[in-house]
XYZ file of C-alpha atoms in Angstrom:
272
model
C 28.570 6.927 -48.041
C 28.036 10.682 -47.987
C 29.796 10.960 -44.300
C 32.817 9.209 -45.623
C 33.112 11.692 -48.701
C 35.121 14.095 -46.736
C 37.589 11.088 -45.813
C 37.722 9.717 -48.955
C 38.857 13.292 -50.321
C 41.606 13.692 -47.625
C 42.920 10.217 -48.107
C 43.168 10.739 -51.603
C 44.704 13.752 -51.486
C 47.248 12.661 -48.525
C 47.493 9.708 -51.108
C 48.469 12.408 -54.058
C 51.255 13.651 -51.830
C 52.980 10.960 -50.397
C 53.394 9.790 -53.943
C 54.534 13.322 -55.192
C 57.048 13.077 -51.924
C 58.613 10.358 -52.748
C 59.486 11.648 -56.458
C 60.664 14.750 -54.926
C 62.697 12.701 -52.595
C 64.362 10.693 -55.327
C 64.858 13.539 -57.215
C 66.430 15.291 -54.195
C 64.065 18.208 -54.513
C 64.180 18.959 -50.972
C 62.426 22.081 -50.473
C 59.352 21.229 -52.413
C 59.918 17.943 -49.860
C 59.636 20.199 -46.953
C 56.645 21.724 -48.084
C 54.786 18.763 -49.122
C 55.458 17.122 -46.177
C 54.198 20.320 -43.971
C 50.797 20.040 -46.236
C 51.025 16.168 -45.577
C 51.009 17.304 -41.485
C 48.114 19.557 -41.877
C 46.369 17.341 -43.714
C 46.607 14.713 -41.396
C 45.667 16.560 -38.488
C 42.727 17.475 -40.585
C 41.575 14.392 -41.270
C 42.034 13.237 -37.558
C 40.097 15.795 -36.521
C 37.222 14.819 -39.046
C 37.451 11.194 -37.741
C 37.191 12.506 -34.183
C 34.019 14.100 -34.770
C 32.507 11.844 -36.904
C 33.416 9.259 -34.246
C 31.632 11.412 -31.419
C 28.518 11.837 -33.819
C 28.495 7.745 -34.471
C 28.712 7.273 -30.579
C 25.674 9.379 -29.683
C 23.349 8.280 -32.780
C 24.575 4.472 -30.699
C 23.209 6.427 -27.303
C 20.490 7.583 -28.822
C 19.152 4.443 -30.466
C 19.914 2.604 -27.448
C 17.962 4.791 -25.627
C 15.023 4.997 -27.946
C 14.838 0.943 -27.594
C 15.208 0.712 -24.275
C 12.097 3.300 -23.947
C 10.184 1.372 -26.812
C 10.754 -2.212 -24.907
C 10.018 -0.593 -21.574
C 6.727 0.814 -23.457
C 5.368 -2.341 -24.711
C 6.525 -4.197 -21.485
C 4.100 -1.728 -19.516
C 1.389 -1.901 -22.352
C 1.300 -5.827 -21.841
C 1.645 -5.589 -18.407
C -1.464 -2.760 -18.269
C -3.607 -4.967 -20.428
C -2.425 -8.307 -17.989
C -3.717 -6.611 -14.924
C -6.788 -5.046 -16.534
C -7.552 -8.479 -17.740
C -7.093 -9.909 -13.939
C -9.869 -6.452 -12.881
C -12.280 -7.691 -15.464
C -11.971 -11.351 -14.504
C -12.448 -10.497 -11.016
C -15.229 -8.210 -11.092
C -17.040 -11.246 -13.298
C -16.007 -13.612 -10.308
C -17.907 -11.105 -7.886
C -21.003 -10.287 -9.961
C -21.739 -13.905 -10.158
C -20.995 -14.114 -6.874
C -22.949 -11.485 -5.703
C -25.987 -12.891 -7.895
C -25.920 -15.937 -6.497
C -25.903 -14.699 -3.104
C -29.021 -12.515 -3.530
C -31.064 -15.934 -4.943
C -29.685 -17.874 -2.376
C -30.575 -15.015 0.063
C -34.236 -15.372 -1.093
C -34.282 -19.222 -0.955
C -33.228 -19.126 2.342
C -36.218 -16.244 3.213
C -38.563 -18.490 2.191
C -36.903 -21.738 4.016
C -36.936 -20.127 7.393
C -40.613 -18.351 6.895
C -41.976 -22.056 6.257
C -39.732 -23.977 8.199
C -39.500 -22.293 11.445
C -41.062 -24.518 13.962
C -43.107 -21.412 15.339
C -46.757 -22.356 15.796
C -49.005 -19.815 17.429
C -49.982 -20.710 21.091
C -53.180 -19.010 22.906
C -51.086 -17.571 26.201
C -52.530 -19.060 29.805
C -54.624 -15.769 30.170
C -56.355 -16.402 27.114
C -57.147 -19.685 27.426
C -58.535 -19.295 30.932
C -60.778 -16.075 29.401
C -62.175 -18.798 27.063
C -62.985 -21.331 29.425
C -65.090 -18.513 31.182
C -66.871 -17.658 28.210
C -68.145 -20.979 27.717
C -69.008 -21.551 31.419
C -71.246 -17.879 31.054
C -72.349 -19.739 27.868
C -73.522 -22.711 29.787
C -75.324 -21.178 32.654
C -77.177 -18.106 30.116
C -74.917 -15.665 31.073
C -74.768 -14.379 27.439
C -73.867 -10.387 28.483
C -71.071 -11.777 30.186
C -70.221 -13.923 28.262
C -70.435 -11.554 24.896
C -68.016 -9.066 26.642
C -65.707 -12.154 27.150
C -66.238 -12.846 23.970
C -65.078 -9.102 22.774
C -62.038 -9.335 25.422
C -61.123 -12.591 23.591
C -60.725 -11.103 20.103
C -59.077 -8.180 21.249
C -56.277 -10.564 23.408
C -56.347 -12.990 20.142
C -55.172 -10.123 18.208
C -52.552 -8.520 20.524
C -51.245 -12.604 21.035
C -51.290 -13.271 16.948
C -49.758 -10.193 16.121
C -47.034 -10.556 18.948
C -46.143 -13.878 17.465
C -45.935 -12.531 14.017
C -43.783 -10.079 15.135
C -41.558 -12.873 16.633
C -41.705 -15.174 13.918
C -40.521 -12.198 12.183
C -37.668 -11.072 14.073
C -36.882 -15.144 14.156
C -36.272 -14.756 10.251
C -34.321 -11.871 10.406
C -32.233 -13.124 12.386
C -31.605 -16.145 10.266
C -31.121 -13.913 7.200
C -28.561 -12.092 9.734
C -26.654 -14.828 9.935
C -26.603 -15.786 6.801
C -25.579 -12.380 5.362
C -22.873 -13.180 7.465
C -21.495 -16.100 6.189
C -21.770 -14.419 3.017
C -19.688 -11.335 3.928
C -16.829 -13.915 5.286
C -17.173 -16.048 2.096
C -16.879 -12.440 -0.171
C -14.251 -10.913 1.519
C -12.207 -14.162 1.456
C -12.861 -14.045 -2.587
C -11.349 -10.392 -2.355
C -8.452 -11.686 -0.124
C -7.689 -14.147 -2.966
C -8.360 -11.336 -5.667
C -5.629 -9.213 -4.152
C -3.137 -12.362 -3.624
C -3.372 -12.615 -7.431
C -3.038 -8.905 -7.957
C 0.286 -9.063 -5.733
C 1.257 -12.047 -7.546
C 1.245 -10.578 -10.897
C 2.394 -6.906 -9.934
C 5.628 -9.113 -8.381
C 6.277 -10.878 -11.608
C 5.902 -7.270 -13.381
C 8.291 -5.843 -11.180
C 10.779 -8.912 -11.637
C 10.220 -8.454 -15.671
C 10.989 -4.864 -15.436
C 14.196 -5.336 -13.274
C 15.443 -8.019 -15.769
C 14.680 -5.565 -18.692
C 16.477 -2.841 -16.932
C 19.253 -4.863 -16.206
C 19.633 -6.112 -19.764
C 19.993 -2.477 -20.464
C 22.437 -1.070 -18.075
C 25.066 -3.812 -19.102
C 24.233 -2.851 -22.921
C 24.875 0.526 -21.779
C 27.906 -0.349 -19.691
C 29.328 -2.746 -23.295
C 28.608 0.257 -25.398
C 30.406 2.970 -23.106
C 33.361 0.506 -22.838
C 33.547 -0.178 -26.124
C 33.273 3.303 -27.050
C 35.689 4.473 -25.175
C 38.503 1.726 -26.500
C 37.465 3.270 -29.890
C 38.066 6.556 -28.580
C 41.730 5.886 -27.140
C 42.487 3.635 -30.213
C 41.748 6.832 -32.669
C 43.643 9.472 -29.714
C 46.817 6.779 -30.061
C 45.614 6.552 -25.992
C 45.079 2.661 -26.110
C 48.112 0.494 -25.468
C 46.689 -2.560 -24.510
C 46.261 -5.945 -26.105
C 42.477 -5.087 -26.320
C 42.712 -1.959 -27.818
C 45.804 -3.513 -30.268
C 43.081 -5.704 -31.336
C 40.544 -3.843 -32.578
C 42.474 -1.432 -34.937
C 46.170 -0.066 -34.598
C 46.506 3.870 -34.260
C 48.221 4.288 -37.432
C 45.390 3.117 -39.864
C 42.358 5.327 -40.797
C 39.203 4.320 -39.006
C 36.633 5.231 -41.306
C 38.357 3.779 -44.343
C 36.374 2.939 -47.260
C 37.945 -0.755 -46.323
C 36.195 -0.352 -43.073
C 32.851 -0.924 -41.252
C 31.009 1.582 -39.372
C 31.772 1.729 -35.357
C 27.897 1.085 -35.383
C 28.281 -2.228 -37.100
C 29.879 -3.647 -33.716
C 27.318 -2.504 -30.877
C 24.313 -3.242 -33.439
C 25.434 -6.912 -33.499
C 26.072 -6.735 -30.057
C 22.446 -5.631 -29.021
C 21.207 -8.157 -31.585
C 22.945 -11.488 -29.635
């Protein structure tokens, strides 16, 4: 790979003069020794320097596409979860257009129960009936002037009484329709009651979701630092433990061409 070409050139070279040292050694050249071994020093710090940084560039491109999953799951997680609950809004409203709907035909029905089954018949008051019974006595003995304003007196009372009781067969229906308006506003509000349980419901299980997904990716986070950091103190010749002995001794080159990437291990860790 490209970012190994710099490596590869230092290893070779550090390769070049550790087999030129060892001639000069067995031909006791000793000063050219010296020297070689200075440039084999330099070299080395070199090339642990290179592995250093290219180390510190592999562990943020792992941050960053950590990072850039975790913000593409949690983006699709609230795109579901969006289209979930708009679902639930559209299911709901249906549930109260239907319901309102119904009401207003039922509302209706019952308008037309109560104006033809209200047991309201019109009844002449005392007073009228008395005025009518005079009439027909002024009738009977040829009093027709009184009786003819009677008869006027009558009408008018007839209409006052019929219009009274109209009025009251009226207010009778309302009253009905009152009530039943109110049943209706206890039955509709219930419905909402049982809209917003759902809603709760569902914005609970989005929260749990979310809290497992965020969880998922703090201990990613926490397995990558860790791991990181062992890498870090392996490469340093920090890391003395049997973990650390483990997953590469000090001594050897970590970005070998014999090697994997320090990616390879965290990608197959986020993919279990």
């Amino acid at each position: 790979m490209d970012c190994d070409s710099p490596l590869l050139s230092i290893e070779q070279q550090l390769s070049t003069l550790e087999e030129e040292k060892r001639k000069l050694e067995q031909l006791e050249m000793y000063s050219e020794v010296d020297n070689i071994t200075k440039k084999i020093v330099d070299l080395r710090q070199r090339l642990k320097k290179k592995q250093i940084d290219l180390l510190r560039s592999s562990h943020s491109n792992e941050r960053d596409l950590l990072e850039k999953s975790y913000q593409s799951e949690t983006s699709t997680h609230n795109k579901n979860w969006d289209n979930i609950i708009e679902a639930y809004y559209e299911k709901c409203q249906i549930e109260l257009d239907e319901f309102h709907k119904k009401h207003k035909e039922d509302l209706a029905s019952e308008r037309e129960r109560l104006e033809n089954t209200l047991h309201m018949i019109f009844k002449p008051s005392a007073a009228l009936l008395n005025m009518i019974k005079c009439k027909e006595k002024a009738v009977k003995v040829g009093k027709y002037a009184e009786a003819q304003t009677l008869l006027n007196q009558i009408e008018e009372a007839k209409v006052f009484e019929e219009n009274r009781f109209a009025e009251q067969k009226k207010n009778a229906v309302e009253q009905g329709l009152v009530n039943f308006r109110q049943v209706y506003e206890k039955k509709i509000q219930n419905l909402k009651k049982r809209h917003q349980a759902g809603l709760n419901e569902l914005e609970i299980q989005r929260i749990s979701e979310n809290d497992v997904l965020q969880k998922k990716y703090e201990n990613l986070r926490r397995d990558m630092e860790n791991t990181q950091k062992i890498m870090k103190n392996i490469h340093e010749g920090k890391h003395t433990t049997a973990a650390g002995r483990h997953h590469q001794s000090p001594n050897k080159t970590f970005y070998s061409t014999s090697s994997s990437s320090p990616s390879t291990a965290f990608r197959n860790n986020a993919d279990s």
